[in-house]
Coordinates of C-alpha atoms and ligand atoms in Angstrom, one line a residue:
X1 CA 0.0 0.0 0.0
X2 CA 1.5 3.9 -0.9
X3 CA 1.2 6.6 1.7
X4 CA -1.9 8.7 1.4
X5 CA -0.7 11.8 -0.8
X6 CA -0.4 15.1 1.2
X7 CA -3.5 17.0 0.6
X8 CA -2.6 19.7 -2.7
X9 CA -2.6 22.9 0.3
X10 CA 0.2 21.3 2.3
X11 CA 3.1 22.7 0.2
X12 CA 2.0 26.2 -0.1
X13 CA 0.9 26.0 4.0
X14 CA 4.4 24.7 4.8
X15 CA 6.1 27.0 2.3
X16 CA 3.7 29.8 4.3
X17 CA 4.8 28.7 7.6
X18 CA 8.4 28.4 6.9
X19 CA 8.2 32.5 5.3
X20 CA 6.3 33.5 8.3
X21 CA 8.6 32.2 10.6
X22 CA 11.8 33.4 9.1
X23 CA 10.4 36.7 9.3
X24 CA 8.9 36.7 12.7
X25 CA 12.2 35.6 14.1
X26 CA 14.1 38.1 12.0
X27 CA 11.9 41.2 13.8
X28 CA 13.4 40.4 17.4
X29 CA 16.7 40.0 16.0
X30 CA 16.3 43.4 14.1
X31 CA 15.0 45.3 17.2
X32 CA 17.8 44.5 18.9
X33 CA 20.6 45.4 16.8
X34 CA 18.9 48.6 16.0
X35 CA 18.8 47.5 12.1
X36 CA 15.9 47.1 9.6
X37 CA 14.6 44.1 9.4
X38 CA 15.1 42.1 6.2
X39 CA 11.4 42.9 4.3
X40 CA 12.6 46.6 4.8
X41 CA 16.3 45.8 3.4
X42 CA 15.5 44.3 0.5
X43 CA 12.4 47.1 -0.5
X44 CA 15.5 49.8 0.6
X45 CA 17.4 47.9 -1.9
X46 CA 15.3 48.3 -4.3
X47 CA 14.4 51.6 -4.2
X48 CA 17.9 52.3 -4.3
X49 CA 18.7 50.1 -7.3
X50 CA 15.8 50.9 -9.2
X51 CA 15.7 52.3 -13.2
X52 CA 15.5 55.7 -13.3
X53 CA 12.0 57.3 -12.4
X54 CA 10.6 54.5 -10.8
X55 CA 10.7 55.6 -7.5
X56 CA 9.4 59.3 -8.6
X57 CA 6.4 57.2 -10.2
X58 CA 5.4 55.0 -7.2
X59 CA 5.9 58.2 -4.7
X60 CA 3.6 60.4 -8.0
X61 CA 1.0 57.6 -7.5
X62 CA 1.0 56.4 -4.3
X63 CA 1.9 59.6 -2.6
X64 CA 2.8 59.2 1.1
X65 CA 1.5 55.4 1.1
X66 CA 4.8 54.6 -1.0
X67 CA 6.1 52.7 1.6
X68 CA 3.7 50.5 2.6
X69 CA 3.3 49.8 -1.0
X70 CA 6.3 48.8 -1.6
X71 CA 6.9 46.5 1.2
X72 CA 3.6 44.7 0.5
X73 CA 5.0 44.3 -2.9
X74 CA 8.2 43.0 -1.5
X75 CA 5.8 40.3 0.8
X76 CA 3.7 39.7 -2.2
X77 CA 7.0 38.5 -3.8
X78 CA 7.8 36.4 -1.0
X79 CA 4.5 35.2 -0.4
X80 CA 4.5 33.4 -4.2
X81 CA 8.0 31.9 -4.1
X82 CA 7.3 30.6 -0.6
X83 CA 3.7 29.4 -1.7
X84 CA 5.9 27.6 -5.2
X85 CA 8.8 26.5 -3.1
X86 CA 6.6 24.7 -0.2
X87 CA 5.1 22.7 -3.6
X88 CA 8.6 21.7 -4.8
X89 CA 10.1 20.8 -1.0
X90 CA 7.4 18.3 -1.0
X91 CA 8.4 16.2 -3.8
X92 CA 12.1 17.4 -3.6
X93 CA 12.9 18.4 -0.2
X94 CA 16.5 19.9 -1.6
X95 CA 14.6 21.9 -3.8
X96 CA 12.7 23.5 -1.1
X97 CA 15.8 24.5 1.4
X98 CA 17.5 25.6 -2.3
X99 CA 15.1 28.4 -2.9
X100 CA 15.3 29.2 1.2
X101 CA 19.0 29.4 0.9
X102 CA 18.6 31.7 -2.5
X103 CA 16.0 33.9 -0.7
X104 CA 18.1 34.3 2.5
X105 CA 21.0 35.3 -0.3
X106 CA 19.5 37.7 -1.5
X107 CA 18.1 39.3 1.8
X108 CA 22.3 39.1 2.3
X109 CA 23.1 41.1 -1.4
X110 CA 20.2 43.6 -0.2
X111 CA 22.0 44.1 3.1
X112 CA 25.5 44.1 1.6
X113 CA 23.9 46.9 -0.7
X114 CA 22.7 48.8 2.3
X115 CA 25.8 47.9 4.4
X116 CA 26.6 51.9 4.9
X117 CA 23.1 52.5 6.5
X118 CA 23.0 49.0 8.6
X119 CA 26.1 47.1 8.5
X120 CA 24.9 44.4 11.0
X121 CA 21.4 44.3 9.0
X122 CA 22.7 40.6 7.7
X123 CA 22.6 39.2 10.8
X124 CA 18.5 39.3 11.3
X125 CA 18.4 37.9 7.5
X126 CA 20.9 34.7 8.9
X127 CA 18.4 34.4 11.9
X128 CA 15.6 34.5 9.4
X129 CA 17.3 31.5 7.0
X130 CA 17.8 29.4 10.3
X131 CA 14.5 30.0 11.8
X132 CA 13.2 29.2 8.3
X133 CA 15.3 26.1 7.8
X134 CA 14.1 24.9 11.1
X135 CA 10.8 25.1 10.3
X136 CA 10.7 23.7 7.2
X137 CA 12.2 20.5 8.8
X138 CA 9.9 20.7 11.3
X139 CA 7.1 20.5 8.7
X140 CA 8.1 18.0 6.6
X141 CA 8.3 15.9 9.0
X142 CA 4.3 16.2 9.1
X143 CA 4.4 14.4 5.7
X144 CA 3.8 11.6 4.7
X145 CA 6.4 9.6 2.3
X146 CA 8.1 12.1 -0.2
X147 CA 6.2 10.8 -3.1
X148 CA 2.9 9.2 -3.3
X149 CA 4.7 6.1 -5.5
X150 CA 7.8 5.3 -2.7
X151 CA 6.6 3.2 0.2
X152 CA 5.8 4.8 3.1
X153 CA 8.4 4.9 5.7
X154 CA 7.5 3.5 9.3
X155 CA 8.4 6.9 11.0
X156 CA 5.9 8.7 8.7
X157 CA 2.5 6.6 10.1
X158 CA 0.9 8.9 12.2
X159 CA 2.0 8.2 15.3
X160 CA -1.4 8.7 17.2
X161 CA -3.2 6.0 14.9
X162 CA -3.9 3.3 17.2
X163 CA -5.9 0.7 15.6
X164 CA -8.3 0.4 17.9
X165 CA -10.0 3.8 17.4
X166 CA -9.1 3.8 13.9
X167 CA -12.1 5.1 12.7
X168 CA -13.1 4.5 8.9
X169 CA -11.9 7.4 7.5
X170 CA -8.2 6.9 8.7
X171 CA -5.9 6.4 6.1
X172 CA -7.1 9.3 4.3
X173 CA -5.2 12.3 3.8
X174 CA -8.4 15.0 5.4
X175 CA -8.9 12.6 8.7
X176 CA -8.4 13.6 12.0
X177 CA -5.0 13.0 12.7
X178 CA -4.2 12.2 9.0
X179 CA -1.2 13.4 7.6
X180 CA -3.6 16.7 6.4
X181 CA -4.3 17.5 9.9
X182 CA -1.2 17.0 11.8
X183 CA 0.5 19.5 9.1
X184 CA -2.2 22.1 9.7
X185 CA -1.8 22.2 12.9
X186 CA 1.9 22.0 13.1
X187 CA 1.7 25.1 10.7
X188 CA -0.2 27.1 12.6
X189 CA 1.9 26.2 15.8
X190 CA 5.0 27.5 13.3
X191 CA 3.1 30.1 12.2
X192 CA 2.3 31.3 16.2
X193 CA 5.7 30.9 17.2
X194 CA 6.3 33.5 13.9
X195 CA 4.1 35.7 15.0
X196 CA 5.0 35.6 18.8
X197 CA 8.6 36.4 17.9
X198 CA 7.4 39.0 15.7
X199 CA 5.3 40.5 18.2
X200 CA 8.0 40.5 21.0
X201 CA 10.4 42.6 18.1
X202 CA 8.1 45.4 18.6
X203 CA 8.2 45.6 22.3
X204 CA 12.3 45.0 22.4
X205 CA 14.5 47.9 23.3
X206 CA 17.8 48.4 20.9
X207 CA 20.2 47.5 22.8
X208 CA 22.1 50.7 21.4
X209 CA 20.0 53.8 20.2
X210 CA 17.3 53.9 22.8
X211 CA 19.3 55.5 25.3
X212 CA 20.9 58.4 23.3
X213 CA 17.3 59.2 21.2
X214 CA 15.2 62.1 21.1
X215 CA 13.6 61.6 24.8
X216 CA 17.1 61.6 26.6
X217 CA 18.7 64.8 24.4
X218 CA 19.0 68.0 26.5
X219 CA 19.1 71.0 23.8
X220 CA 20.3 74.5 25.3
X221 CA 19.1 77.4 24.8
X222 CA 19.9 79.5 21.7
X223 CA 22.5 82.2 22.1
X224 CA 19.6 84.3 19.7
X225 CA 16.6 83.5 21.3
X226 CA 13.6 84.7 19.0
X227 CA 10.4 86.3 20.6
X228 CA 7.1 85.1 21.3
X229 CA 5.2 85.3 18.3
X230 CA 3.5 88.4 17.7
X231 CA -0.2 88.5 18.3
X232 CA -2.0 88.7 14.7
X233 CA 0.4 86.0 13.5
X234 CA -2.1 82.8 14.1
X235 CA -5.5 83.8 13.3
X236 CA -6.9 80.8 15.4
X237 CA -9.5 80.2 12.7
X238 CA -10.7 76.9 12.9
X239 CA -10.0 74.9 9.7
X240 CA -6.9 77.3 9.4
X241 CA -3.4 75.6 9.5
X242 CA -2.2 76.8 12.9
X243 CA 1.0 79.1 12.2
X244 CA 3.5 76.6 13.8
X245 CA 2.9 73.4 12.2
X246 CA 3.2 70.8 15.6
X247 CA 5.7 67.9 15.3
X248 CA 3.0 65.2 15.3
X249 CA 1.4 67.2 12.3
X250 CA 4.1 67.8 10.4
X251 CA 4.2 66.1 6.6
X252 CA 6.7 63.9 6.4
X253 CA 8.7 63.0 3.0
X254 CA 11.9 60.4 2.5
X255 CA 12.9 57.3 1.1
X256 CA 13.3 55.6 4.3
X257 CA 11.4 52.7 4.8
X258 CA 12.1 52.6 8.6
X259 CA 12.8 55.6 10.1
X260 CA 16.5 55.8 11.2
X261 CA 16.6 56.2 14.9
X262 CA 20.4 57.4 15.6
X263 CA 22.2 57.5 18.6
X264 CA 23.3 61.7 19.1
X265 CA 26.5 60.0 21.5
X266 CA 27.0 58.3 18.4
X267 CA 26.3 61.1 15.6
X268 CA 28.8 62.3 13.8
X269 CA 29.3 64.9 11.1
X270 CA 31.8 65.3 8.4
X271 CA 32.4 68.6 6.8
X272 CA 35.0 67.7 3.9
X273 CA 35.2 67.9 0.1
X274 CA 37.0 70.9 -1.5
X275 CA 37.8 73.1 1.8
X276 CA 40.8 73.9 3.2
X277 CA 40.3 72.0 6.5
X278 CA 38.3 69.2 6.7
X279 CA 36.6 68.5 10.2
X280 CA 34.3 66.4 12.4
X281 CA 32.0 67.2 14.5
X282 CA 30.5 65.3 17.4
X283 CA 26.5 66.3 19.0
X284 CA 28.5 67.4 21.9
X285 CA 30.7 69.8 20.2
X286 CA 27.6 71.1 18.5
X287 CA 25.4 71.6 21.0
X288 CA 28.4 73.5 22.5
X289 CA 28.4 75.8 19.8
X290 CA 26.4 79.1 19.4
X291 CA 22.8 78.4 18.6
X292 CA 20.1 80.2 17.0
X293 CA 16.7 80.7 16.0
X294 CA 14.8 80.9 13.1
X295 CA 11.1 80.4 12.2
X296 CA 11.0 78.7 8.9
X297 CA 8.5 77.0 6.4
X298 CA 9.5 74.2 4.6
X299 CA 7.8 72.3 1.2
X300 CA 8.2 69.6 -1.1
X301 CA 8.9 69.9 -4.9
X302 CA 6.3 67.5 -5.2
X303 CA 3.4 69.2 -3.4
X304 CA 0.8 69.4 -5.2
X305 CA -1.0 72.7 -5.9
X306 CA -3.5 73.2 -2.8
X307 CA -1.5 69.9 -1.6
X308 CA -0.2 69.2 2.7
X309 CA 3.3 68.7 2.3
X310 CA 4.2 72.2 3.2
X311 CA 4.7 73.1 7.2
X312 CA 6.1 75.6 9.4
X313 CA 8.0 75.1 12.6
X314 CA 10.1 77.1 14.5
X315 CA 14.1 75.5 14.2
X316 CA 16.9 75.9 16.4
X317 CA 20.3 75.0 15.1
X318 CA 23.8 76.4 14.4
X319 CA 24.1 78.1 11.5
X320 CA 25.5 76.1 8.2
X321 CA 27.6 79.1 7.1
X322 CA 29.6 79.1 10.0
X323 CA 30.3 75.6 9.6
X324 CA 31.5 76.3 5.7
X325 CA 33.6 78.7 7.1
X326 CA 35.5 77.1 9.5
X327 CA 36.2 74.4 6.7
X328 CA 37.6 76.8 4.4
X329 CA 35.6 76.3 1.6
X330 CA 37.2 76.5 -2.2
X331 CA 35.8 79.1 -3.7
X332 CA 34.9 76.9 -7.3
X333 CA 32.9 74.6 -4.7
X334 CA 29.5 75.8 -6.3
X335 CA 27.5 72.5 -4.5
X336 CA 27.4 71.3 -0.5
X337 CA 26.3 67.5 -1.2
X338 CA 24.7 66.3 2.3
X339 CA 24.2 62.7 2.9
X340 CA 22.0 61.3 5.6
X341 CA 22.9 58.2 7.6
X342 CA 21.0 56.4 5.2
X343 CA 22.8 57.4 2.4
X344 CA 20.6 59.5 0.7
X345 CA 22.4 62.7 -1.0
X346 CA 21.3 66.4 -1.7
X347 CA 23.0 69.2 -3.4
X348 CA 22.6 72.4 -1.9
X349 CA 24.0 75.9 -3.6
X350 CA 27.1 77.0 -1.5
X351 CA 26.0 80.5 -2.5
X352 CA 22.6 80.3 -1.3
X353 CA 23.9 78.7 2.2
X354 CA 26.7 81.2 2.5
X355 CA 24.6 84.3 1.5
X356 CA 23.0 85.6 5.3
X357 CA 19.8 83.8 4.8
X358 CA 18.9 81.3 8.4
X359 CA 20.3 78.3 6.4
X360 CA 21.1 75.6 10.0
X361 CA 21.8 72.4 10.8
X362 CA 19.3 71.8 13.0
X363 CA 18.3 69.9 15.9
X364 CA 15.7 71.5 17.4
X365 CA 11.9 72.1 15.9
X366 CA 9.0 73.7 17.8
X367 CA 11.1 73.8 21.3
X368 CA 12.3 70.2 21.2
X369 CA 15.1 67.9 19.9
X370 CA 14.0 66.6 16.1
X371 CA 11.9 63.9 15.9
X372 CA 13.2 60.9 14.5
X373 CA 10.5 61.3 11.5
X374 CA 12.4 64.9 11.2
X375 CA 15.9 63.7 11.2
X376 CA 17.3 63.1 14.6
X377 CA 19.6 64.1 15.6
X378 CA 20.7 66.6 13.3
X379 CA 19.3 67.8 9.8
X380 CA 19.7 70.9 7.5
X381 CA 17.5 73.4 7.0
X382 CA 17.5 76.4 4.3
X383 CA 14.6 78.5 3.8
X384 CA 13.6 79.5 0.1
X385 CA 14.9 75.9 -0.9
X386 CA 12.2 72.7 -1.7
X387 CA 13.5 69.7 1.0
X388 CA 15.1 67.6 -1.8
X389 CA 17.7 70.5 -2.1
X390 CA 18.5 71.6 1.6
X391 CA 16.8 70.0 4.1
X392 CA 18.2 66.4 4.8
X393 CA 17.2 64.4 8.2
X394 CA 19.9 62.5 9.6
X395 CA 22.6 64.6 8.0
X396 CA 26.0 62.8 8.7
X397 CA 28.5 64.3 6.0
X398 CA 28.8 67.5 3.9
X399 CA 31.2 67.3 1.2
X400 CA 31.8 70.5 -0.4
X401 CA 31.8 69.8 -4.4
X402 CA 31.0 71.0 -7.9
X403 CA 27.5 70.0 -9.9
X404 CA 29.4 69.2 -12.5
X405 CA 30.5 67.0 -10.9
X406 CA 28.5 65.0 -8.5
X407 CA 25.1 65.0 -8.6
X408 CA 22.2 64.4 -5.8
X409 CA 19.8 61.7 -5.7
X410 CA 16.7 63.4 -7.0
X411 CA 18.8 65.3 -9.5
X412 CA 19.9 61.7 -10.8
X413 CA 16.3 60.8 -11.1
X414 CA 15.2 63.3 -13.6
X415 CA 14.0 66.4 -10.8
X416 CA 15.8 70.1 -11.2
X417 CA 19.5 70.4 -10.0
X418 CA 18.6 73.6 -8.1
X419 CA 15.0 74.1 -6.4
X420 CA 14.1 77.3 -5.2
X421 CA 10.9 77.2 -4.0
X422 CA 7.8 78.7 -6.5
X423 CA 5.2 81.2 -4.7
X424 CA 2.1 79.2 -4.0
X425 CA -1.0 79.9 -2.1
X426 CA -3.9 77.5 -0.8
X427 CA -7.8 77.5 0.8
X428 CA -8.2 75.8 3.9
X429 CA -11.4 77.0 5.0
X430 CA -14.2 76.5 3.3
X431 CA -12.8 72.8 2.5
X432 CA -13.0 71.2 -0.8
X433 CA -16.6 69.9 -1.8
X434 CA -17.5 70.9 2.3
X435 CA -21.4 72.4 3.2
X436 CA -21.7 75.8 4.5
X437 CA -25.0 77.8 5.7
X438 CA -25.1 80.8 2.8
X439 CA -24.7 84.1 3.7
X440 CA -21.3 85.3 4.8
X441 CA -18.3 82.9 4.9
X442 CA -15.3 83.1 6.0
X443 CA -12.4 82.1 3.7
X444 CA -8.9 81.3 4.5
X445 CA -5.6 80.1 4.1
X446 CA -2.0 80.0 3.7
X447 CA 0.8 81.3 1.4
X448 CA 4.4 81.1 0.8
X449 CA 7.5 82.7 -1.2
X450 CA 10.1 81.5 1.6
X451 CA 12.5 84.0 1.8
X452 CA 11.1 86.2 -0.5
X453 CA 7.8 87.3 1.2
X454 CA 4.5 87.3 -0.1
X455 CA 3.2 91.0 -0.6
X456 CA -0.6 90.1 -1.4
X457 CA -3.3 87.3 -1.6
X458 CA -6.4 88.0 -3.7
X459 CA -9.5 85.5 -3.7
X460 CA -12.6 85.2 -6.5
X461 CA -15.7 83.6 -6.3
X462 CA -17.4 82.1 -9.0
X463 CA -14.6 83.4 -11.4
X464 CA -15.7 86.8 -10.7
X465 CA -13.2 89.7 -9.4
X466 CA -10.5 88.9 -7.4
X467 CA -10.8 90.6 -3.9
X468 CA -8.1 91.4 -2.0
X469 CA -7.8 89.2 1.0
X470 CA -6.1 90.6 4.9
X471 CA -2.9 89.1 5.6
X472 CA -2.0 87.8 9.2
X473 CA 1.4 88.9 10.6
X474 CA 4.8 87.0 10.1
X475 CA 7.7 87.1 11.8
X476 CA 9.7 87.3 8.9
X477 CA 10.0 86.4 5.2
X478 CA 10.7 83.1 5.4
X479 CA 7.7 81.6 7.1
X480 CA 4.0 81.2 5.3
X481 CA 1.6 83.7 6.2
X482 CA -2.0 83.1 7.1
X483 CA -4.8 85.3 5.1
X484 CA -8.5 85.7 5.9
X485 CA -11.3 87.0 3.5
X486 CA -15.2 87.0 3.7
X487 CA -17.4 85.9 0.3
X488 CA -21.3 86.9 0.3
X489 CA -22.8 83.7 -1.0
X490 CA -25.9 82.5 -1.8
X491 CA -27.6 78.9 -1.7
X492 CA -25.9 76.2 -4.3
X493 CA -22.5 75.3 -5.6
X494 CA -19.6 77.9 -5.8
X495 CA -15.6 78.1 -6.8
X496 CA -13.5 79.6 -5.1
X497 CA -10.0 80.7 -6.2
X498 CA -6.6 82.1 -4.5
X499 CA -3.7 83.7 -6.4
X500 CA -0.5 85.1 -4.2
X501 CA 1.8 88.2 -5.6
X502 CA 5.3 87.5 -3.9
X503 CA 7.5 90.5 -2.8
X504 CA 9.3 90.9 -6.2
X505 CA 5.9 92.0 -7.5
X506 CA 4.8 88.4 -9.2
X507 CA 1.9 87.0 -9.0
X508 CA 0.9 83.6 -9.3
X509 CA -0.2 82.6 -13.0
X510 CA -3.1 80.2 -13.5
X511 CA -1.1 78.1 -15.8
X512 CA -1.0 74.7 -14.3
X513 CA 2.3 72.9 -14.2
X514 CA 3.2 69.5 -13.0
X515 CA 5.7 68.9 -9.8
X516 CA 8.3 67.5 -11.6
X517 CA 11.0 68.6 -12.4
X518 CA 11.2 71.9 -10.2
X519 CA 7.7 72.5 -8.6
X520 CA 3.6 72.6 -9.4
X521 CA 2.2 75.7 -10.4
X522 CA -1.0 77.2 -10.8
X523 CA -4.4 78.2 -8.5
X524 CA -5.6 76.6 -5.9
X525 CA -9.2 76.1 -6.7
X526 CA -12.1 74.6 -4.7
X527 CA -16.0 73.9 -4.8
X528 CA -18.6 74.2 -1.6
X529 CA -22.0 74.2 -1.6
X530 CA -23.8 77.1 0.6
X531 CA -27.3 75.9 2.0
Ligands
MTE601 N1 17.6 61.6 4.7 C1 16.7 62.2 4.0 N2 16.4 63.5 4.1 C2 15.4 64.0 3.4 C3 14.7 63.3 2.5 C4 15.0 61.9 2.3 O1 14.4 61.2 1.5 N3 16.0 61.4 3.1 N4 13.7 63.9 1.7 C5 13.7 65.3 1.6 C6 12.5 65.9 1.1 S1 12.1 65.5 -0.5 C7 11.7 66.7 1.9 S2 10.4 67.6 1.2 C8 12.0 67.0 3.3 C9 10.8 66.7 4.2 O2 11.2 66.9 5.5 P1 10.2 66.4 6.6 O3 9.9 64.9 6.4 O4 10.8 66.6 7.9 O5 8.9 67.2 6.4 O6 13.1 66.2 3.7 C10 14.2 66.1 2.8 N5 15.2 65.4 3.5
MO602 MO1 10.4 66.8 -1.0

């Protein structure tokens, strides 16, 4: 007599289990070593290694859900090879712990790819291929013989069969206790264990990082303290973006799949490149420097027009030019390339940096140290410049250099070399497609020239005459400014419209242009419906 076949679901179950497993014991691994764990690796990989523009179309599409996109597609992936490799281990066992052993390789070439961000981040992927391997054993053993023609061996019987209770549906491969069962339920006790390990990677402390993060930082004062804002400067309009954007609130835009949680004893950064004398520079000796103050909006190239990714927040940092100084910067050095821990690069103007404006590295926002999100512990910050160009989180190097030379990571991908930001205006209140009672409403909103200045915001309604709107006060010309208007509406559907005119005296055309390569343009416009 043959061995009852394992049921047709087995192999993709067991291949399941086995890829659950891996990665649930990879997490704990991961949390402790401070590293990402290996999904995120290989998708950070990818992103890295991918053809030109793909990146800038997933983030176009998917927008701020990028991420998670991409890791599900990276699980997806996984998902289908384990499902295919569980169905090949159980007619060729060799075959499955092959495609285990080429998985867990190239979880290895993703971290060796990586290895300047997380050079331990191989380690979780070796826990993973063990974890996996184990499992996999552990599951076949479930089985049945390896093919329904060899004779089944003694050890495979189940060993719970006793004949006395051996009921008549024993012997088949969907009994109780048939070879079906047992590898169900082994699978999901695999699968638990997964999951439980997982689980416990979420609660675990780094053993390094934790201790020197954002919580434990002390920042000092600034040697230029600003003042209070001035009354006038937040409106308090409900609906209205509150002038300081808070933390928690604040977009958030980067190609890191994890956020990078550095240790500031650990931080480091390099100021070298074409200068006369190259230097480091610890948190300590940082914090020990002068610092100042400086109340500054920042935006995203790809904002859209009447888009979020635009907030204000009031930064404390040394400034960058002082730094550039004290380097000795050549004076053919037209570009300051910055790269984060995480190896992302941006090329910022020397001139602009160098030319008075509040350009810092930062490591304050809105009265306390960065956030992680915002590039903890240090990150640059340069008003009048989109964050692609001068505003990298986790800044660890600044190598002075030519654009001729070296370019920047979204300048390699097709977006403009240099990215001053375009004036731009937007509605908050009334919201988009939003029910107000008719009569008198209140309309208002934000605009921006950062460091320029915005001189005027007009507003139409129902493509009538544009109406000059009140402008809150600002502390400066390097922040948004809030603006407030009233429209007389009646009962129904209306447009409304905003237009900004900037300090040099332009105004804001309603020519719509796309974000990339240097920035949208165009009116914000918006329908409500009065009742
Ligand atoms: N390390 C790092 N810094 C980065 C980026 C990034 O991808 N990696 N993105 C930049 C972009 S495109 C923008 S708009 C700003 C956004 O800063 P925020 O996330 O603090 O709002 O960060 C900039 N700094
Ligand atoms: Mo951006």
């Amino acid at each position: 007599m043959s061995a009852p076949a394992p049921p047709r679901f087995a192999g993709p179950l067991i291949g399941l289990a086995t890829a659950a497993t891996a990665l649930g014991a990879a997490q704990p691994a991961a949390a402790l070593l401070g590293v990402s764990p290996p999904v995120t690796v290989v998708a950070d990989a990818v992103v890295d290694h991918s053809p030109f523009g793909l990146v800038a179309w997933a983030i176009s599409v998917f927008g701020a859900a990028d991420k998670a996109v991409l890791v599900t597609g990276v699980l997806l992936v996984l998902v289908a090879v384990a499902c295919a490799a569980g169905g090949l281990a159980l007619r060729r066992p060799a075959a499955g712990y092959a495609v285990l052993g080429a998985v867990a390789l190239a979880g290895l070439a993703a971290a060796w790819l990586r290895r300047t961000d997380d050079p331990w981040a191989a380690v979780p992927v070796l826990v993973a291929a063990l974890a996996g391997a184990l499992a996999l054993a552990l599951l076949r053993r479930t089985l049945p013989a390896a093919s329904p023609a060899v004779p089944a061996p003694a050890e495979a019987a189940p060993v719970d069969a006793e004949p006395g209770n051996a009921g008549p549906g024993t012997g088949s491969d969907t009994a109780p206790g048939g070879p079906g069962r047992r590898t169900v339920v082994a699978s999901a006790g695999v699968i638990a264990a997964g999951a439980v390990a997982g689980g416990a990677g979420l609660w675990l402390p780094s053993l390094s990082g934790r201790t020197g993060g954002p919580g434990a930082l002390r920042l000092p004062a600034a040697a230029e303290p600003l003042p209070a804002l001035a009354p006038g400067t937040d409106l308090g309009i409900p609906g209205l973006s509150p002038f300081f954007t808070p933390n928690d609130d604040f977009y958030r835009i980067d190609t890191a799949l994890t956020v990078p949680r550095l240790d500031a004893s650990r931080w480091r950064l390099r100021v070298h490149g074409m200068v006369d004398r190259p230097f480091e520079i610890t948190m300590a000796e940082l914090l020990d420097l002068p610092l100042v103050e400086a109340d500054i909006t920042l935006t995203c190239v790809s904002n859209q027009v009447g888009g979020d990714l635009v907030g204000n927040a009031r930064w404390l940092g040394h400034p960058l030019a002082d730094l550039l100084r004290r380097a000795g910067v050549h004076s053919d050095a037209d570009q300051i390339l910055a790269t984060s821990h995480d190896g992302w690069t941006c090329g910022t103007p020397t001139e602009v940096v160098m030319d008075g404006r509040d350009a810092l590295l930062a490591v304050g926002m809105n009265g306390a140290p960065l956030p992680h999100e915002h590039g903890f512990p240090a990150r640059t910050v340069v008003p009048g410049l989109y964050g692609y160009v001068s505003a990298t989180k986790w800044v660890t190097d600044l190598k002075l250099t030519r654009f001729s030379d070296e370019q920047a990571y979204w300048a390699d991908r097709g977006w403009a070399e240099r990215g001053p930001v375009k004036t731009m205006s937007r509605i908050d209140v009334p919201g988009d497609f939003t029910r107000v009672p008719a009569g008198d409403v209140a309309v208002a909103g934000v605009a921006w020239a950062q460091h320029t200045g915005i001189d005027a915001v007009e507003v139409r309604l129902d493509r009538g005459e544009w109406s000059t709107a009140e402008l809150a006060r600002v502390p400066g010309i390097d922040t948004w400014v809030q603006w407030v208007t009233e429209v007389s509406v009646e009962p129904g559907m209306h447009a409304l419209e905003v237009r900004a005119t900037d300090a040099t005296g332009f105004t804001q055309s309603h020519v719509e242009v796309e974000t990339i390569p240097d920035g949208a343009e165009g009116h914000h416009y918006l329908r409500f419906t009065a009742e």
